[in-house]
Rosetta silent file (secondary structure, phi, psi, omega in degrees, C-alpha in Angstrom):
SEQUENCE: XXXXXXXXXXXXXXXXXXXXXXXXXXXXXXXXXXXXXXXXXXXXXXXXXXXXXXXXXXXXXXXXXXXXXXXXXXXXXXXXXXXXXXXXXXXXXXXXXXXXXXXXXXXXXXXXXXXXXXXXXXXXXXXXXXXXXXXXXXXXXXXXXXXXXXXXXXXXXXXXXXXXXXXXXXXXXXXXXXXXXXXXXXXXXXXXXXXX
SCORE:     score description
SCORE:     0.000 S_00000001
   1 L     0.000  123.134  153.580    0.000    0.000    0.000 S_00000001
   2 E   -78.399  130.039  175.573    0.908    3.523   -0.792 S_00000001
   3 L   -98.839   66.106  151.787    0.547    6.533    1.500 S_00000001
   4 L   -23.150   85.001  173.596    0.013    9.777    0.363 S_00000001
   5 L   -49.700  173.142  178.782   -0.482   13.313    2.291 S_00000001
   6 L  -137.010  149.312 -175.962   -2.521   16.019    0.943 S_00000001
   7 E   -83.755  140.152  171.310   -1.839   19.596    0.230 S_00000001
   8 L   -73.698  159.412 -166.110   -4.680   22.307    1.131 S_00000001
   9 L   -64.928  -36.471 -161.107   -6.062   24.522   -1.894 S_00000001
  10 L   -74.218  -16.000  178.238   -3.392   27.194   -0.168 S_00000001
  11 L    85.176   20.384  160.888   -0.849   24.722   -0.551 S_00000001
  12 L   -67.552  119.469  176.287   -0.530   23.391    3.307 S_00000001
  13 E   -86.912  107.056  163.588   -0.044   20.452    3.872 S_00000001
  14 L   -57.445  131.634 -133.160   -2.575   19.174    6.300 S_00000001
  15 L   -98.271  135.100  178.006   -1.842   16.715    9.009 S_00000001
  16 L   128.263  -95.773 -150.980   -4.806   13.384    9.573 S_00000001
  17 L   -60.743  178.262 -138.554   -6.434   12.653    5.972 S_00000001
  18 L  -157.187  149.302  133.144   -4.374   10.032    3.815 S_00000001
  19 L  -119.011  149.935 -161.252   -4.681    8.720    0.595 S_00000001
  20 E  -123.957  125.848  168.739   -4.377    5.114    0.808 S_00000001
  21 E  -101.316  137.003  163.006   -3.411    3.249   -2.693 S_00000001
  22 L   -57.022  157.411  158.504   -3.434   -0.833   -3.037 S_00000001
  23 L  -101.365  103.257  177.095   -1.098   -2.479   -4.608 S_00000001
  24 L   -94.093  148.062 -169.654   -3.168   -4.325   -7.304 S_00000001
  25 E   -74.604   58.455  176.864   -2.649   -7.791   -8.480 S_00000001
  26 E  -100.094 -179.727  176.516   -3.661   -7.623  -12.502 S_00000001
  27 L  -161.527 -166.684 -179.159   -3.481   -9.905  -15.528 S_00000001
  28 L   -67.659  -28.816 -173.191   -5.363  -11.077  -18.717 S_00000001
  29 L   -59.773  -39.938 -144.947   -8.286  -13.017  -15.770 S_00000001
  30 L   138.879 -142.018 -152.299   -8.492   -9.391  -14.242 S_00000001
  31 E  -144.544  132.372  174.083   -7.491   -7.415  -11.158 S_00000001
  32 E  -103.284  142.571  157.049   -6.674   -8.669   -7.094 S_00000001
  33 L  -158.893  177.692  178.852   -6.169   -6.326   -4.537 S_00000001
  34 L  -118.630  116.974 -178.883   -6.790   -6.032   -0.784 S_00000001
  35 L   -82.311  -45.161  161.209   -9.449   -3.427    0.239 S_00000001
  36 L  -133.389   99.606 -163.276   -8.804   -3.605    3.856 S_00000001
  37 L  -128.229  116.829  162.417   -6.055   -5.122    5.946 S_00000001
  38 H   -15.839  -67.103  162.330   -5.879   -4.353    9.527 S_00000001
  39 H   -56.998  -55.002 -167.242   -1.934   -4.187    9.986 S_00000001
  40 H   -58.468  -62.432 -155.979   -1.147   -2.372    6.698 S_00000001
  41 H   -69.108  -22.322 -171.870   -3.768    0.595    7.793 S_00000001
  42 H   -90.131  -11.826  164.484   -2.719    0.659   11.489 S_00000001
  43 H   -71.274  -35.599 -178.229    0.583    1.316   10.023 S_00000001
  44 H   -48.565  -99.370 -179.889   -0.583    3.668    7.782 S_00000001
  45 L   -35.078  -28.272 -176.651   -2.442    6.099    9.938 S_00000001
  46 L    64.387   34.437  174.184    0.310    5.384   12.832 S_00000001
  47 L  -130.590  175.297  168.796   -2.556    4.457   15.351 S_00000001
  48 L   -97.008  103.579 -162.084   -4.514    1.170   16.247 S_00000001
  49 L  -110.766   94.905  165.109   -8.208    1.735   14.149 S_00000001
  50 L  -120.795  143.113 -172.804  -10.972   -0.112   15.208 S_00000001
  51 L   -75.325  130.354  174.918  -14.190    0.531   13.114 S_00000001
  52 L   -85.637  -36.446 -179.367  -17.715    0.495   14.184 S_00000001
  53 E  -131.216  147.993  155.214  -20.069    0.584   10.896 S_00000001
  54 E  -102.196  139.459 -166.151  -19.411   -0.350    6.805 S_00000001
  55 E  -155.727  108.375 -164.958  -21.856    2.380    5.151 S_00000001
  56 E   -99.726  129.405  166.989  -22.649    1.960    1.054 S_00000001
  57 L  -117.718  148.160  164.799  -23.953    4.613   -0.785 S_00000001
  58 L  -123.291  153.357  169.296  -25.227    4.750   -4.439 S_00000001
  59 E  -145.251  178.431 -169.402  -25.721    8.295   -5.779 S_00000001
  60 L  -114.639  166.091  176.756  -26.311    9.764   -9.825 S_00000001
  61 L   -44.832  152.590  173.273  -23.989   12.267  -11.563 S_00000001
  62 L   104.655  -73.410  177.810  -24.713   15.617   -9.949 S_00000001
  63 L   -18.986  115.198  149.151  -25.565   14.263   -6.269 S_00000001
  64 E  -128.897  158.780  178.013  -23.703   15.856   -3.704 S_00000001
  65 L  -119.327  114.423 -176.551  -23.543   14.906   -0.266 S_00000001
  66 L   116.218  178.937   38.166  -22.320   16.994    3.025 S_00000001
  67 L   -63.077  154.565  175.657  -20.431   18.913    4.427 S_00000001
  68 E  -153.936  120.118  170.285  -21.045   16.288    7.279 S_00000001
  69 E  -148.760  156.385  163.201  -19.338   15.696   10.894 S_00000001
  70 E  -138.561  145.713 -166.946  -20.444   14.839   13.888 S_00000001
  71 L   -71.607  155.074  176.023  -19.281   16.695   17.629 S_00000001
  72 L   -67.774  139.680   25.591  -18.265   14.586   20.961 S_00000001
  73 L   -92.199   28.467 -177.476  -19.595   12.247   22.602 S_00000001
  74 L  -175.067   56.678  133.431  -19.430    9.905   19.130 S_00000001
  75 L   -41.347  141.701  153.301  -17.041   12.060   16.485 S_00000001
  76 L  -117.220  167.759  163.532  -16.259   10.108   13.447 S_00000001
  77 E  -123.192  147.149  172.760  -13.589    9.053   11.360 S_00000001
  78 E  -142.035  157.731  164.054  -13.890    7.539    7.928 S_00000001
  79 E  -116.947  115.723  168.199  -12.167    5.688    5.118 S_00000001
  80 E  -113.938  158.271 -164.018  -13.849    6.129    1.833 S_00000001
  81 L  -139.343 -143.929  -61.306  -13.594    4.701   -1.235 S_00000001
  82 L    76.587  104.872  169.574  -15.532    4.762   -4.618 S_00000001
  83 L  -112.231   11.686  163.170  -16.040    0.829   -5.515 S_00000001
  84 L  -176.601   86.197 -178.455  -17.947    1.878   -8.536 S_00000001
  85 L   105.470 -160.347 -146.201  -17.720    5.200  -10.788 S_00000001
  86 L  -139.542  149.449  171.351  -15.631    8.188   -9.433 S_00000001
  87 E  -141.084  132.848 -164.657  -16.161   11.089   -6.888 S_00000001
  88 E   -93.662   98.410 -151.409  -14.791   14.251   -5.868 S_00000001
  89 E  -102.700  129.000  172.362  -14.161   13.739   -2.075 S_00000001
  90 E  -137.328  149.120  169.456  -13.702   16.659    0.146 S_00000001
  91 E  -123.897  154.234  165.114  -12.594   16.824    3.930 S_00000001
  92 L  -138.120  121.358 -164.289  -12.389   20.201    5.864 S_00000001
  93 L   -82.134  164.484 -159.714  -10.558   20.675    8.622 S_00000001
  94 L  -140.271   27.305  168.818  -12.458   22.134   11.436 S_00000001
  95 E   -79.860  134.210 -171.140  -10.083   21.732   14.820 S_00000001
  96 L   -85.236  -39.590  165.405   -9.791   25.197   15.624 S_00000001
  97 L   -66.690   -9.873  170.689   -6.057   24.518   17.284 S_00000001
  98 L   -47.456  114.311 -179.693   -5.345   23.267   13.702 S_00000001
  99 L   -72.945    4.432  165.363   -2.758   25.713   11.516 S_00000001
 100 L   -85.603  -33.219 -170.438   -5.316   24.202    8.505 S_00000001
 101 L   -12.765   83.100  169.049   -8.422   25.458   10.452 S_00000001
 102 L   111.221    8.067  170.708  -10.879   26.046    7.620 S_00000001
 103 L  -104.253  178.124  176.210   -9.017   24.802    4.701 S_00000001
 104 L  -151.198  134.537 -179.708   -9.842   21.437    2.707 S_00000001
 105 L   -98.701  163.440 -163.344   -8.179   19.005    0.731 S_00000001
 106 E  -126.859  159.050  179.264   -9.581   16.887   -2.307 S_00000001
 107 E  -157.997  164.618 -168.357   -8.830   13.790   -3.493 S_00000001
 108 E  -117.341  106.190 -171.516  -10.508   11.912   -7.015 S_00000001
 109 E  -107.917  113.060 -177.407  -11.919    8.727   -5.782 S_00000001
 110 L  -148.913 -175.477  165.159  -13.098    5.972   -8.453 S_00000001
 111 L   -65.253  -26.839 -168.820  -13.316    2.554   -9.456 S_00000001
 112 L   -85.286  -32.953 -156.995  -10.217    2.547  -12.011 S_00000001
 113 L   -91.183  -20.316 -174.610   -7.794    4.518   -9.462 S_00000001
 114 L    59.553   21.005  175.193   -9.125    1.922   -6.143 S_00000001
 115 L   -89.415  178.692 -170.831   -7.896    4.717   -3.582 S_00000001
 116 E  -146.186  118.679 -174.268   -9.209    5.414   -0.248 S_00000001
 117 E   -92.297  106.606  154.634   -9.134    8.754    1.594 S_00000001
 118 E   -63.799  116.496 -170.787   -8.759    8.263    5.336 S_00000001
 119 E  -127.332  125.644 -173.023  -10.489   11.539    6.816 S_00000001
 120 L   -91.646  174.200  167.854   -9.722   11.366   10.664 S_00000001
 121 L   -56.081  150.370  154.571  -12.165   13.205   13.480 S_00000001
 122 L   105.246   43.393  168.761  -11.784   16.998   13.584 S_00000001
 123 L  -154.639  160.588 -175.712  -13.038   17.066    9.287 S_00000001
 124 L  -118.155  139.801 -173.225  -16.366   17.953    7.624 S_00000001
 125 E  -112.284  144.197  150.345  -16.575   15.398    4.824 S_00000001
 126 E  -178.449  165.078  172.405  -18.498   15.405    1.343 S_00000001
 127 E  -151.948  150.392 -128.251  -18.630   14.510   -1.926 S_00000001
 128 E  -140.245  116.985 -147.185  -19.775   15.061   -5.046 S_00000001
 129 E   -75.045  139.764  178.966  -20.856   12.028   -7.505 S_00000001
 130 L  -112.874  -21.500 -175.125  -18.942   12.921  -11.377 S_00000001
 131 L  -121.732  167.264 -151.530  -20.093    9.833  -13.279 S_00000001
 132 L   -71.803  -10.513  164.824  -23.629    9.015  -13.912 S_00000001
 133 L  -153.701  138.211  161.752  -24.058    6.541  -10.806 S_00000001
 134 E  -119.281  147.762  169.878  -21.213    5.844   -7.840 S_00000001
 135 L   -99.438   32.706 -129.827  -20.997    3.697   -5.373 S_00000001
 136 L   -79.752  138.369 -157.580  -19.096    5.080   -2.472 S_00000001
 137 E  -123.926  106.772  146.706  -18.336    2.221    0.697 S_00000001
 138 E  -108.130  112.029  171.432  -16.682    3.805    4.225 S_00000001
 139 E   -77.290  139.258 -172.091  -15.833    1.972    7.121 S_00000001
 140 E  -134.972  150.511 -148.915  -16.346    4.295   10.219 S_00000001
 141 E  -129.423  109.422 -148.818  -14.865    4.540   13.522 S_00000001
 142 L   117.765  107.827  157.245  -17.946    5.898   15.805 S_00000001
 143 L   -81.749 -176.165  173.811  -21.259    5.424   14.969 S_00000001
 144 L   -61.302  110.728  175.108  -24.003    7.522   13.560 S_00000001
 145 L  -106.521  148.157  176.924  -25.728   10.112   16.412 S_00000001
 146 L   -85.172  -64.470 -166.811  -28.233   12.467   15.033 S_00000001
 147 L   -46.161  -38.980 -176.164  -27.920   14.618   18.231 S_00000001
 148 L   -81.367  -24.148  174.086  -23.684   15.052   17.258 S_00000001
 149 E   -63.278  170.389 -166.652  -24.503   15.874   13.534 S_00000001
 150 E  -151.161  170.840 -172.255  -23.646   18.802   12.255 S_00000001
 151 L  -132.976  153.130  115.963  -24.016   20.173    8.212 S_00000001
 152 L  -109.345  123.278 -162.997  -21.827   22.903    6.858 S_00000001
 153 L   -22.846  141.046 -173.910  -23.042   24.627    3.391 S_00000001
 154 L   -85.521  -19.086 -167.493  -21.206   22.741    0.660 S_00000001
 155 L  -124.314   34.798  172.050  -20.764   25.750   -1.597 S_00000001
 156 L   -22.903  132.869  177.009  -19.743   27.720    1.627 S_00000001
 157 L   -82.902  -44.587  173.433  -17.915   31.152    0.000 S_00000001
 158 L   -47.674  -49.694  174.279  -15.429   31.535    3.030 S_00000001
 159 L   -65.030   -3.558 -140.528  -14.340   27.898    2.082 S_00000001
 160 L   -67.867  117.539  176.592  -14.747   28.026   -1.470 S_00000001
 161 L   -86.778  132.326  109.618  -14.050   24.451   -2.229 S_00000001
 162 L     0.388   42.440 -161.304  -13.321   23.523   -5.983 S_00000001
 163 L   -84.245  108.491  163.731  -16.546   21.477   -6.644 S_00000001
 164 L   -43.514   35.314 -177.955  -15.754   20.298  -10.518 S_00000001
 165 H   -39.890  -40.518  169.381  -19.230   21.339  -11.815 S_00000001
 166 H   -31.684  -24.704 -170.285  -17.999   21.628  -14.991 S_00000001
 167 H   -99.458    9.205 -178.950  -17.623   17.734  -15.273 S_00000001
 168 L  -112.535   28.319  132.401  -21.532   17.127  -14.923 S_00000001
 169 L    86.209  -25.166 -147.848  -22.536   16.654  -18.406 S_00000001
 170 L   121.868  -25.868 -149.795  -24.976   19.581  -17.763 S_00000001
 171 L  -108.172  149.323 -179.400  -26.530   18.418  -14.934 S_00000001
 172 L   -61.038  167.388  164.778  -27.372   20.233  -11.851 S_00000001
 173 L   -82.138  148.441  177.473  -26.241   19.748   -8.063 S_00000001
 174 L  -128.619  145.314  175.848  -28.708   18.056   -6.210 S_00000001
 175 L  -130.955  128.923 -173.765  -29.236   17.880   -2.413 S_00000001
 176 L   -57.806 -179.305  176.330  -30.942   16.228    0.443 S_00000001
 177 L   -55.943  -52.861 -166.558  -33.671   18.128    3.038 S_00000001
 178 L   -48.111  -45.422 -167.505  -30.774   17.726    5.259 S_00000001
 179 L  -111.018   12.201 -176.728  -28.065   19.378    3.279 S_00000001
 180 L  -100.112   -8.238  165.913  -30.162   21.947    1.816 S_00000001
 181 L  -135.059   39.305  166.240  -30.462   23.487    5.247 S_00000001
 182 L   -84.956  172.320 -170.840  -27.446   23.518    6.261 S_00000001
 183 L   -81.128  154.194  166.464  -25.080   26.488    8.340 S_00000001
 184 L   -78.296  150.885  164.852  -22.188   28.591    6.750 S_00000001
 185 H   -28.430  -78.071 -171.101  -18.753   28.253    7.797 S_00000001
 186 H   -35.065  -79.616 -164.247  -19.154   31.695    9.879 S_00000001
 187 H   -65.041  -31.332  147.600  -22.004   30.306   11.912 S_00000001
 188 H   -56.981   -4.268  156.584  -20.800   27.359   12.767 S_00000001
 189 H   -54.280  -67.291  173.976  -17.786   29.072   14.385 S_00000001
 190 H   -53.835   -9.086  177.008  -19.937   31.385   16.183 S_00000001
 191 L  -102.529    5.887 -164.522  -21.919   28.620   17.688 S_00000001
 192 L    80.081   27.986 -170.909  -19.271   26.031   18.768 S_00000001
 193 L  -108.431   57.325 -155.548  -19.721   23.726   16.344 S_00000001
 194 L  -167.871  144.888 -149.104  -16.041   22.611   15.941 S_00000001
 195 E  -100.239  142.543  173.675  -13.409   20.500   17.588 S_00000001
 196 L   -38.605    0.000    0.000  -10.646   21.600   19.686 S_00000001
């Protein structure tokens, strides 16, 4: 497995998320690889990771989903992947002792490339489907609390993340109830909505 850090649009490099590559097995039969192995990723990450939920998504060209985190007592961490068409994955960090504090890195997640972005607690995650249906898989460390979620606007200006729209054929962004009423950057500061 290859590890990769990631640079911030500002060009920081920010310390937690990961891209994780396989080493794939192919030939004329096809293609082998190991999606998840326990040792390699606790090496990776330099910690011991144990996961609580596997969580499958399918979504259409267009789709995007988050910003999304959720606040103590039950913070997550995720590893995501793409296991079928490609997505534009964003994490933003939101630890306020961070010298990254409000920037976010990107990473191009698909079936052909097989990586996996490790986004640790202290990030607001989403992503935004580029090929007409994906299939994005994340094991997560934490479960799901309603009461600890939190949303922050995806096309936030203070943040302005680098959403390819351009790559959508035409087609619009689309959004859940959920993410369609979510807070700006700004307000979640002012309210506390953000990790040490």
């Amino acid at each position: 497995m290859k590890v990769k850090t990631l640079k911030s649009k500002q060009g920081n490099l920010v310390s937690g998320p990961l891209i994780l590559s396989p080493h794939v097995f192919e030939d004329d039969r096809g293609w082998f690889f190991e999606s998840w192995n326990q040792i390699h990723f606790n090496e990776a990450v330099g910690e011991v990771v144990e996961f609580s939920q596997d969580n499958h998504s399918q979504s259409t060209q267009g789709i995007l989903r988050g910003l999304h985190y959720q606040l103590s007592p039950q913070p997550q961490a995720k590893l995501v992947r793409s296991s079928f068409g490609e997505i534009f994955d964003v994490a933003v960090d939101l630890r306020r002792s961070s010298p990254t504090f409000g920037q976010w890195i990107s990473a191009r997640l698909s079936s052909e490339n097989k990586f996996q972005l490790w986004i640790p607690e202290g990030f607001a995650h989403g992503f935004l489907t580029l090929s007409s249906v994906a299939e994005v898989q994340y094991k997560v460390r934490g479960f799901w609390n309603k009461t600890c979620e939190h949303v922050i606007r995806w096309n936030d200006p203070e943040l302005d993340i680098a959403w390819p729209q351009n790559e959508l054929n035409g087609s619009d962004i689309s959004l859940s109830e959920k993410d369609q009423v979510s807070i700006e950057f700004h307000a979640a500061i002012k309210a506390g909505y953000l990790f040490a």
